[in-house]
Amino acid sequence: MNLDDEDLFRDAMGDVTPLKNCANTQWLRAPSPKAPRAPQESDEQENFLTRGFLDIVPLTTPLEFKVEGVQQGVLDKLRLGKYPPEASLNLLRQPVETCRQALFSFMQQANKHGLRNLLIIHGKGRDDESHANIVRSYVARWLQEFAEVQTFCTAQPKDGGAGALYVGLRKTEQARLENRERHAKHSR
């Protein structure tokens, strides 16, 4: 502070008296100009993906899954890469628990944004006990735990081959409504 600033400060504070007993004084915040936020109900649900014992899928076994009611043609098109991925998740060289959390968050976001086709890169190992194959086995198990997952299969070589999976998700209710509206207009 320079001398002019000190003089201004002393003039401004000249008639101020110190508080006597500060120990029992409660300082209240000034009211915020913004309205208080209402407690938000969390859209995030708890991660339900299983941990623990795992049957390791041999490297020679291609990963493939489809729920009952999905036509074989849908899986065939997915396997051929006819449905381009709208988003991808890279799990290479990540600890299993990190992969679990990342996959859960990724699937939540994909569902929230109405995505249908995903690519999950898990890597491929040289032997059945390699870390990449353990992650691969967990991913195959975890994907089947999501109600939104209709099908998944090994990706094409251009997208990662045996080190990646194409995942097909079920349509959201919003997408179904939009489809009905679009096709209803054409049928009139």
CSV table of C-alpha atoms in Angstrom, one decimal:
chain,number,residue,atom,x,y,z
A,1,MET,CA,0.0,0.0,0.0
A,2,ASN,CA,1.3,3.5,-0.7
A,3,LEU,CA,0.7,6.4,1.7
A,4,ASP,CA,-2.4,7.7,-0.1
A,5,ASP,CA,-4.0,4.2,0.2
A,6,GLU,CA,-3.2,4.0,3.9
A,7,ASP,CA,-4.7,7.4,4.5
A,8,LEU,CA,-7.9,6.4,2.6
A,9,PHE,CA,-8.1,3.2,4.6
A,10,ARG,CA,-7.7,4.9,8.0
A,11,ASP,CA,-10.3,7.5,7.0
A,12,ALA,CA,-12.8,4.8,6.0
A,13,MET,CA,-12.2,2.7,9.1
A,14,GLY,CA,-11.9,5.6,11.6
A,15,ASP,CA,-15.3,5.0,13.4
A,16,VAL,CA,-15.3,1.2,13.3
A,17,THR,CA,-15.1,-0.6,16.6
A,18,PRO,CA,-13.8,-4.2,16.9
A,19,LEU,CA,-16.2,-7.0,17.9
A,20,LYS,CA,-15.9,-7.9,21.6
A,21,ASN,CA,-16.5,-11.7,21.7
A,22,CYS,CA,-15.9,-13.2,18.3
A,23,ALA,CA,-16.0,-16.8,19.5
A,24,ASN,CA,-19.8,-16.9,19.7
A,25,THR,CA,-20.4,-14.8,16.6
A,26,GLN,CA,-22.0,-16.6,13.6
A,27,TRP,CA,-21.3,-15.2,10.2
A,28,LEU,CA,-24.1,-15.6,7.8
A,29,ARG,CA,-23.7,-15.7,4.1
A,30,ALA,CA,-25.2,-12.9,2.1
A,31,PRO,CA,-28.2,-14.2,0.2
A,32,SER,CA,-27.3,-15.5,-3.2
A,33,PRO,CA,-28.8,-13.6,-6.2
A,34,LYS,CA,-29.5,-16.9,-7.8
A,35,ALA,CA,-32.4,-19.1,-6.7
A,36,PRO,CA,-31.2,-22.1,-4.6
A,37,ARG,CA,-30.8,-25.3,-6.7
A,38,ALA,CA,-33.3,-27.9,-6.0
A,39,PRO,CA,-31.8,-31.3,-5.1
A,40,GLN,CA,-31.5,-33.1,-8.3
A,41,GLU,CA,-32.6,-36.7,-8.6
A,42,SER,CA,-29.6,-38.5,-9.9
A,43,ASP,CA,-29.9,-40.0,-13.4
A,44,GLU,CA,-26.8,-42.1,-12.5
A,45,GLN,CA,-27.7,-45.5,-11.2
A,46,GLU,CA,-25.3,-47.6,-9.3
A,47,ASN,CA,-22.9,-49.7,-11.3
A,48,PHE,CA,-24.5,-53.2,-11.3
A,49,LEU,CA,-21.8,-54.9,-13.4
A,50,THR,CA,-20.5,-58.0,-11.7
A,51,ARG,CA,-17.0,-58.5,-10.2
A,52,GLY,CA,-15.2,-61.5,-9.0
A,53,PHE,CA,-15.0,-65.0,-10.5
A,54,LEU,CA,-14.7,-65.1,-14.3
A,55,ASP,CA,-14.8,-67.9,-16.8
A,56,ILE,CA,-12.0,-66.9,-19.2
A,57,VAL,CA,-13.1,-67.1,-22.9
A,58,PRO,CA,-10.4,-68.8,-25.0
A,59,LEU,CA,-8.8,-66.5,-27.6
A,60,THR,CA,-9.9,-69.0,-30.3
A,61,THR,CA,-13.5,-68.4,-29.4
A,62,PRO,CA,-15.0,-65.4,-31.2
A,63,LEU,CA,-17.3,-63.3,-29.0
A,64,GLU,CA,-20.9,-63.2,-30.2
A,65,PHE,CA,-24.2,-62.7,-28.5
A,66,LYS,CA,-27.8,-61.8,-29.5
A,67,VAL,CA,-30.9,-61.7,-27.3
A,68,GLU,CA,-33.9,-63.9,-28.1
A,69,GLY,CA,-36.1,-62.3,-30.7
A,70,VAL,CA,-33.3,-60.5,-32.7
A,71,GLN,CA,-33.1,-61.7,-36.2
A,72,GLN,CA,-30.0,-63.5,-37.4
A,73,GLY,CA,-29.7,-60.9,-40.3
A,74,VAL,CA,-29.2,-58.1,-37.8
A,75,LEU,CA,-26.3,-60.0,-36.2
A,76,ASP,CA,-24.9,-60.8,-39.7
A,77,LYS,CA,-25.0,-57.1,-40.8
A,78,LEU,CA,-23.4,-56.1,-37.5
A,79,ARG,CA,-20.6,-58.6,-38.0
A,80,LEU,CA,-20.0,-57.3,-41.5
A,81,GLY,CA,-19.7,-53.8,-40.2
A,82,LYS,CA,-22.8,-52.6,-42.1
A,83,TYR,CA,-23.9,-50.5,-39.1
A,84,PRO,CA,-21.2,-47.8,-38.6
A,85,PRO,CA,-20.3,-47.2,-34.9
A,86,GLU,CA,-21.7,-43.9,-33.5
A,87,ALA,CA,-19.3,-44.0,-30.6
A,88,SER,CA,-16.3,-46.0,-29.4
A,89,LEU,CA,-14.7,-46.8,-26.0
A,90,ASN,CA,-11.0,-47.7,-25.8
A,91,LEU,CA,-10.2,-50.0,-22.8
A,92,LEU,CA,-6.6,-50.9,-23.9
A,93,ARG,CA,-4.1,-51.4,-21.0
A,94,GLN,CA,-6.6,-50.4,-18.3
A,95,PRO,CA,-7.1,-52.1,-15.0
A,96,VAL,CA,-10.2,-54.3,-14.9
A,97,GLU,CA,-12.0,-52.1,-12.3
A,98,THR,CA,-11.3,-49.0,-14.5
A,99,CYS,CA,-12.7,-50.9,-17.5
A,100,ARG,CA,-15.8,-51.8,-15.5
A,101,GLN,CA,-16.4,-48.2,-14.5
A,102,ALA,CA,-15.7,-46.9,-18.0
A,103,LEU,CA,-18.0,-49.4,-19.7
A,104,PHE,CA,-20.8,-48.6,-17.3
A,105,SER,CA,-20.5,-44.8,-17.8
A,106,PHE,CA,-20.1,-45.3,-21.6
A,107,MET,CA,-23.3,-47.4,-21.8
A,108,GLN,CA,-25.2,-44.9,-19.7
A,109,GLN,CA,-24.2,-42.0,-22.0
A,110,ALA,CA,-24.9,-44.0,-25.1
A,111,ASN,CA,-28.4,-44.8,-23.9
A,112,LYS,CA,-29.0,-41.2,-22.8
A,113,HIS,CA,-28.0,-40.0,-26.3
A,114,GLY,CA,-30.0,-42.6,-28.1
A,115,LEU,CA,-27.0,-44.3,-29.8
A,116,ARG,CA,-27.6,-47.6,-31.4
A,117,ASN,CA,-24.2,-48.9,-32.6
A,118,LEU,CA,-21.0,-48.8,-30.6
A,119,LEU,CA,-17.4,-50.0,-30.9
A,120,ILE,CA,-15.6,-51.3,-27.8
A,121,ILE,CA,-11.9,-51.8,-28.1
A,122,HIS,CA,-10.6,-54.3,-25.5
A,123,GLY,CA,-7.4,-55.5,-27.1
A,124,LYS,CA,-6.2,-59.0,-27.8
A,125,GLY,CA,-3.6,-60.9,-26.0
A,126,ARG,CA,-1.2,-63.7,-27.0
A,127,ASP,CA,-2.5,-66.3,-24.6
A,128,ASP,CA,-5.7,-67.0,-22.7
A,129,GLU,CA,-4.3,-65.7,-19.4
A,130,SER,CA,-3.1,-62.3,-20.8
A,131,HIS,CA,-4.6,-59.1,-19.4
A,132,ALA,CA,-6.2,-58.2,-22.7
A,133,ASN,CA,-8.1,-61.5,-22.8
A,134,ILE,CA,-9.2,-61.2,-19.2
A,135,VAL,CA,-10.7,-57.7,-20.1
A,136,ARG,CA,-12.2,-59.2,-23.2
A,137,SER,CA,-13.9,-62.0,-21.2
A,138,TYR,CA,-15.2,-59.5,-18.7
A,139,VAL,CA,-16.5,-57.2,-21.4
A,140,ALA,CA,-18.4,-60.1,-23.0
A,141,ARG,CA,-19.9,-60.9,-19.6
A,142,TRP,CA,-20.7,-57.3,-18.7
A,143,LEU,CA,-22.4,-56.5,-22.0
A,144,GLN,CA,-24.9,-59.3,-21.4
A,145,GLU,CA,-25.9,-57.6,-18.1
A,146,PHE,CA,-27.2,-54.5,-19.9
A,147,ALA,CA,-30.9,-54.7,-20.9
A,148,GLU,CA,-30.2,-52.3,-23.8
A,149,VAL,CA,-27.7,-54.6,-25.5
A,150,GLN,CA,-29.4,-56.6,-28.2
A,151,THR,CA,-26.3,-58.0,-29.9
A,152,PHE,CA,-22.5,-57.9,-30.0
A,153,CYS,CA,-19.8,-59.6,-32.1
A,154,THR,CA,-16.2,-59.3,-33.0
A,155,ALA,CA,-15.4,-56.3,-35.1
A,156,GLN,CA,-14.0,-56.1,-38.7
A,157,PRO,CA,-10.2,-55.9,-39.1
A,158,LYS,CA,-10.5,-52.2,-40.0
A,159,ASP,CA,-12.1,-51.5,-36.6
A,160,GLY,CA,-9.8,-53.7,-34.5
A,161,GLY,CA,-10.7,-57.2,-35.5
A,162,ALA,CA,-10.5,-59.7,-32.6
A,163,GLY,CA,-9.4,-56.8,-30.3
A,164,ALA,CA,-12.8,-55.0,-30.5
A,165,LEU,CA,-16.5,-55.6,-30.5
A,166,TYR,CA,-19.4,-54.1,-32.3
A,167,VAL,CA,-22.4,-53.6,-30.0
A,168,GLY,CA,-26.0,-53.1,-31.1
A,169,LEU,CA,-28.3,-51.4,-28.7
A,170,ARG,CA,-32.1,-51.5,-28.5
A,171,LYS,CA,-34.0,-48.4,-29.8
A,172,THR,CA,-35.0,-45.9,-27.1
A,173,GLU,CA,-38.6,-45.2,-26.6
A,174,GLN,CA,-38.1,-41.7,-28.2
A,175,ALA,CA,-36.6,-43.3,-31.3
A,176,ARG,CA,-39.6,-45.6,-31.5
A,177,LEU,CA,-42.0,-42.8,-31.4
A,178,GLU,CA,-40.2,-40.8,-34.0
A,179,ASN,CA,-40.1,-43.9,-36.3
A,180,ARG,CA,-43.9,-44.4,-35.8
A,181,GLU,CA,-44.5,-40.7,-36.7
A,182,ARG,CA,-42.3,-40.8,-39.7
A,183,HIS,CA,-43.9,-44.0,-41.1
A,184,ALA,CA,-47.4,-42.9,-40.3
A,185,LYS,CA,-46.9,-39.7,-42.5
A,186,HIS,CA,-45.8,-41.9,-45.4
A,187,SER,CA,-48.8,-44.3,-45.2
A,188,ARG,CA,-51.4,-41.5,-45.5
